[in-house]
Coordinates of C-alpha atoms in Angstrom, one line a residue:
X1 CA 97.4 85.6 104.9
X2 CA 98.6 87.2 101.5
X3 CA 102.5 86.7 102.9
X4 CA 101.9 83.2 102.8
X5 CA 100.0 82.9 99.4
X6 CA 102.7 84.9 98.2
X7 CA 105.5 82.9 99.4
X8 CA 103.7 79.5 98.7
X9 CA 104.0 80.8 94.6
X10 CA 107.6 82.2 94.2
X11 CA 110.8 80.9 94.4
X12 CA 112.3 83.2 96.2
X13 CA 110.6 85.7 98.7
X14 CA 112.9 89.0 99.4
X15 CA 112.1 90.3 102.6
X16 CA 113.3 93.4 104.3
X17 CA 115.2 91.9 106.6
X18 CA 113.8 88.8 107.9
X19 CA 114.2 85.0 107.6
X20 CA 112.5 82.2 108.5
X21 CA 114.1 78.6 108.7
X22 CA 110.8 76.9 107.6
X23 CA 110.6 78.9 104.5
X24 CA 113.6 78.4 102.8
X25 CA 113.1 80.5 99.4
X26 CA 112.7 83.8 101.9
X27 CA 116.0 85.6 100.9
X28 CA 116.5 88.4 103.5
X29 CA 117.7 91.6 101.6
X30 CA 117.1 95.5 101.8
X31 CA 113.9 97.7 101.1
X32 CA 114.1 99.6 98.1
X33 CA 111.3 101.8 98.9
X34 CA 112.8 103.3 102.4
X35 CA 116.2 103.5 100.3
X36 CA 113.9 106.5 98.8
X37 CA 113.2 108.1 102.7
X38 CA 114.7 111.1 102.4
X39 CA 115.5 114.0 105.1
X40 CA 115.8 117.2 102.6
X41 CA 112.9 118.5 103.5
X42 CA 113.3 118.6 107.6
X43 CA 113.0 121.3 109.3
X44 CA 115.8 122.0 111.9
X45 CA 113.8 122.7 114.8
X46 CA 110.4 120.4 114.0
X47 CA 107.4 121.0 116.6
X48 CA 104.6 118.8 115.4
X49 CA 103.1 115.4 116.8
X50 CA 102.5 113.8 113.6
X51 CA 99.7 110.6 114.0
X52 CA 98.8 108.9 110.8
X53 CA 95.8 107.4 110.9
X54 CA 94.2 103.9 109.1
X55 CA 91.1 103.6 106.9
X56 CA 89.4 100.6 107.3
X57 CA 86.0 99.0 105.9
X58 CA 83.1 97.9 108.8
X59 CA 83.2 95.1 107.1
X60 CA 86.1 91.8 107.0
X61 CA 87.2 92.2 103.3
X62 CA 91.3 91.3 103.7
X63 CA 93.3 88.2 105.8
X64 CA 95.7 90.2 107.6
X65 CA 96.6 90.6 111.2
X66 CA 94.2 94.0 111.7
X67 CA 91.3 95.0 113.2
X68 CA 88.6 93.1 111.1
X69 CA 84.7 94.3 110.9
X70 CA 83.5 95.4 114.1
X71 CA 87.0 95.2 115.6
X72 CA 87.3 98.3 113.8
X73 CA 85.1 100.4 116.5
X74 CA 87.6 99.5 119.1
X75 CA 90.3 100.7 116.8
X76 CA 88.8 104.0 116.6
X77 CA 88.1 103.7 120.4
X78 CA 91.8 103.3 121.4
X79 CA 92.5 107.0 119.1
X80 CA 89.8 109.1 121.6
X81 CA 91.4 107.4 124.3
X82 CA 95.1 108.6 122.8
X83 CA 94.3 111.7 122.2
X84 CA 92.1 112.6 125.1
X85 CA 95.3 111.8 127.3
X86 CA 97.7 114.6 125.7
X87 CA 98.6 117.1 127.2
X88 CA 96.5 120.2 125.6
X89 CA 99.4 122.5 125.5
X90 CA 101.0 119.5 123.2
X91 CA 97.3 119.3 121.1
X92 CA 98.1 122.1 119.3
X93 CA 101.1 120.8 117.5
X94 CA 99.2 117.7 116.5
X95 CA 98.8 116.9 112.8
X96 CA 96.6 113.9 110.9
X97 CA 97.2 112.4 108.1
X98 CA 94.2 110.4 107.1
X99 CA 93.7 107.9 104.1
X100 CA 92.5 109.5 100.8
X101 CA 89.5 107.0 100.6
X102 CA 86.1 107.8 102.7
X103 CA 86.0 104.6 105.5
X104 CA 85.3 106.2 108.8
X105 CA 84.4 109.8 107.6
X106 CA 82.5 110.1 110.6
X107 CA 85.5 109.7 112.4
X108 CA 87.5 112.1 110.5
X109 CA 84.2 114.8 110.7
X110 CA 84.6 113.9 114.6
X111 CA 87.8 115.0 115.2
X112 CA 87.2 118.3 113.0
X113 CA 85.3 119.5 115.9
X114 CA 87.9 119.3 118.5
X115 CA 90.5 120.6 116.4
X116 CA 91.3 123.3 114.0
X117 CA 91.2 122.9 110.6
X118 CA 95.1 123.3 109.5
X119 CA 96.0 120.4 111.6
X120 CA 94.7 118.2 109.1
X121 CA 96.4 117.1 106.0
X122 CA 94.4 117.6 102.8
X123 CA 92.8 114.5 102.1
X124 CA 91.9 114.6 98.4
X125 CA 95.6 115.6 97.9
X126 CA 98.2 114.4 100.2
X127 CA 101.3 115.3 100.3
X128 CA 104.6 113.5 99.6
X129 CA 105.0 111.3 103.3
X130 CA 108.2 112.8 103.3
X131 CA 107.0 116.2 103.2
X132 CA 104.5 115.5 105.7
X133 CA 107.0 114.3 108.4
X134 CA 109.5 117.7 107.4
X135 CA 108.3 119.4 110.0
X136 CA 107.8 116.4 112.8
X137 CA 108.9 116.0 116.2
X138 CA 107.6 113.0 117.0
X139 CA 105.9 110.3 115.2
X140 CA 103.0 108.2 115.6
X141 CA 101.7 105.1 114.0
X142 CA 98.6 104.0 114.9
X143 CA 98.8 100.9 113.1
X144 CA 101.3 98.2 111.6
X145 CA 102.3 99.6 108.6
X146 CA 105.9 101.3 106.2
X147 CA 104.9 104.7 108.0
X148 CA 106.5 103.7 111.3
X149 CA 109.6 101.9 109.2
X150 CA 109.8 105.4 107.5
X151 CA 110.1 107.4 110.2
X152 CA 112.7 105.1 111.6
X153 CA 114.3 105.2 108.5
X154 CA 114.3 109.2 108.6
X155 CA 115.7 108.4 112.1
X156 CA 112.5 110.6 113.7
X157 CA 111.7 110.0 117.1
X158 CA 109.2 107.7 116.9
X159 CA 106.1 105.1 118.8
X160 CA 103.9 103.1 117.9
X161 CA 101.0 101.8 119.6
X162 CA 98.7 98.3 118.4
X163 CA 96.0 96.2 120.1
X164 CA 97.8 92.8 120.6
X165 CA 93.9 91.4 120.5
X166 CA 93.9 93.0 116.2
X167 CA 97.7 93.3 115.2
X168 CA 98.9 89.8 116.3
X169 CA 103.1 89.0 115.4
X170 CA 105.0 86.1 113.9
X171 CA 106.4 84.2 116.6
X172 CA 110.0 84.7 115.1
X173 CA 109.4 88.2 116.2
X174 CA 108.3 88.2 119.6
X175 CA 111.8 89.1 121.5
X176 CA 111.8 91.9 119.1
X177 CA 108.2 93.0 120.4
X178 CA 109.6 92.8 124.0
X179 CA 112.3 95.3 122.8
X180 CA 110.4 97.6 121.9
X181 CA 108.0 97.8 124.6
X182 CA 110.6 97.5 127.3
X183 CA 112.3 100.4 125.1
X184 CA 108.9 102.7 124.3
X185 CA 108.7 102.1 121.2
X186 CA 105.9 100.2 120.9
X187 CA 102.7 100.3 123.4
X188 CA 99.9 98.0 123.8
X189 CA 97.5 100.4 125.8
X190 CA 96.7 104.1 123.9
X191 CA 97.1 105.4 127.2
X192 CA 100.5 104.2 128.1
X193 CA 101.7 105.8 124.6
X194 CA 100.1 108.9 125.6
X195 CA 102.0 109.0 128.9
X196 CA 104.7 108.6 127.6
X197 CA 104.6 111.3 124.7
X198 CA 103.4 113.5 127.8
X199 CA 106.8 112.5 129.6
X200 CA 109.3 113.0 127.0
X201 CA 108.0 115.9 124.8
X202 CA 110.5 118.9 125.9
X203 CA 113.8 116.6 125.9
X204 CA 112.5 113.9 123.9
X205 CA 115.9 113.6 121.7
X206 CA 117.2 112.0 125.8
X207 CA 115.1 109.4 125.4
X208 CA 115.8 108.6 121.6
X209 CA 119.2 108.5 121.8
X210 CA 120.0 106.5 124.3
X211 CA 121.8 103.4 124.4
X212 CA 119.2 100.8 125.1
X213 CA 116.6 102.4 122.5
X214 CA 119.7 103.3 119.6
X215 CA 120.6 99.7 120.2
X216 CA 116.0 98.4 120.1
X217 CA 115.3 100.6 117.1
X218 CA 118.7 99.4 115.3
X219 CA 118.2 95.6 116.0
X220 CA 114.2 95.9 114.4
X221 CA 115.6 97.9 111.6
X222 CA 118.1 95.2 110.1
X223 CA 115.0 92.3 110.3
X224 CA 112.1 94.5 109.2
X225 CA 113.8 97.8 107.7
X226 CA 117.1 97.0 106.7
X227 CA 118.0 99.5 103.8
X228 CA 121.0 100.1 101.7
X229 CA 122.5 102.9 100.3
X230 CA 123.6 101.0 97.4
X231 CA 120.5 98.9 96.5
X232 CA 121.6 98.9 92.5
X233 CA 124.7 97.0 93.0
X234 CA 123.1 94.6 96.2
X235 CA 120.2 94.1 92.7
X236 CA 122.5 93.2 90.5
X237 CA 124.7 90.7 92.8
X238 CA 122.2 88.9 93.8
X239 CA 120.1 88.7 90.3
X240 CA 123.6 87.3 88.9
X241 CA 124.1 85.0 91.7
X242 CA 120.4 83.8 90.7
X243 CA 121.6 83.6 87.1
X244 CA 124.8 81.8 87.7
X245 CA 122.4 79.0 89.7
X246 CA 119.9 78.4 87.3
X247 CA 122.9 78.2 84.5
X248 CA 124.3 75.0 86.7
X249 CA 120.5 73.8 86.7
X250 CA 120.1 73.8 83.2

């Protein structure tokens, strides 16, 4: 995968969070991009079910742990299958937020018919994803990607649903996975996700805030979110620590 090219030419290789013992030069630290999330523009009482959506090519083009090719039907297959299962008098409070670029317009042109046209953000010019998720009760990624960090960053209520057949995990990560599906945060069937948003929608803040998933959604945030609200001084300790090493090397 690109990780692993990446890592294989660096010296060091700063996650967000994570280590890994065979890797020695991966240096976990703090994301500097959620250290930008910001909550200024929420709303105080949000109402919408916000589901971004992925873009992909019907063709392989990428090594990455995704729906590849063909794969990409059943991708689009587990969305109907999401959606159909919510509740209608939830529907209405859906918003999309598709990809700027054109993969799956047929997709996009299929949805347009089931729902009305203000539930979709403005594809040519998307808004900030921060502005997007202002007025957001609950979240939804559709795919392994910083838009479900972000939300959790933003501290929204949020799930996240993945094939396991497309969106396969390091190994280093799999009690993690088990937290979060034990926790609902994470689903490997669209239609237990959709139950579940079905389940929780009028006191959803219950299920958020509760012990077990505060405790999930924290433990997955220090290994694959961890953020800082001092990233400028964590930068310039470690860049002197680096500095002070290679002095003794020289």
């Amino acid at each position: 995968t690109s990780e692993y090219f990446e890592n294989s030419i660096c010296d060091y290789f700063l996650s967000w969070g994570w280590k890994n013992s065979a890797q020695p030069n991966v240096i976990p630290f703090y994301s500097t991009k959620l250290e930008l999330a910001t909550n200024k523009y929420r709303l105080k009482k949000p109402k919408n079910l916000s589901i971004v959506l992925m873009g992909l090519p019907n063709y392989s083009y990428i090594l990455e742990s995704m729906p590849q090719g063909p794969q990409v039907l059943q991708y689009l297959r587990d969305q109907i299958t999401f959606l159909d299962l919510i509740n209608e008098n939830i529907k209405s409070e859906i918003r999309f937020r598709f990809p700027a670029h054109q993969y799956q317009d047929f997709f996009f042109q299929y949805l347009k018919n089931f729902y009305n046209k203000n539930q979709f953000e403005n594809r040519k010019s998307p808004t900030n994803i921060y502005r997007y998720l202002r007025n957001t009760k609950i979240a939804v990624a559709t795919y392994n990607a910083t838009f479900f960090l972000e939300a959790l960053a933003l501290n929204i209520p949020s799930v996240m649903y993945l094939n396991s057949r497309f969106w396969e995990i390091r190994k280093s990560a799999t009690d993690l996975k088990l937290e979060l599906l034990d926790n609902k945060l994470l689903f490997e069937d669209p239609k237990d996700a959709s139950d579940h948003i079905n389940q929780i929608w009028y006191n959803h803040l219950d299920w958020w805030n509760s012990f077990d998933v505060i405790k999930a959604r924290n433990t997955f945030k220090l290994y694959y979110a961890n953020s800082s609200t001092d990233n400028f001084s964590k930068w310039k300790n470690w860049l002197k620590k680096i500095d002070d090493f290679t002095d003794l090397q020289q």
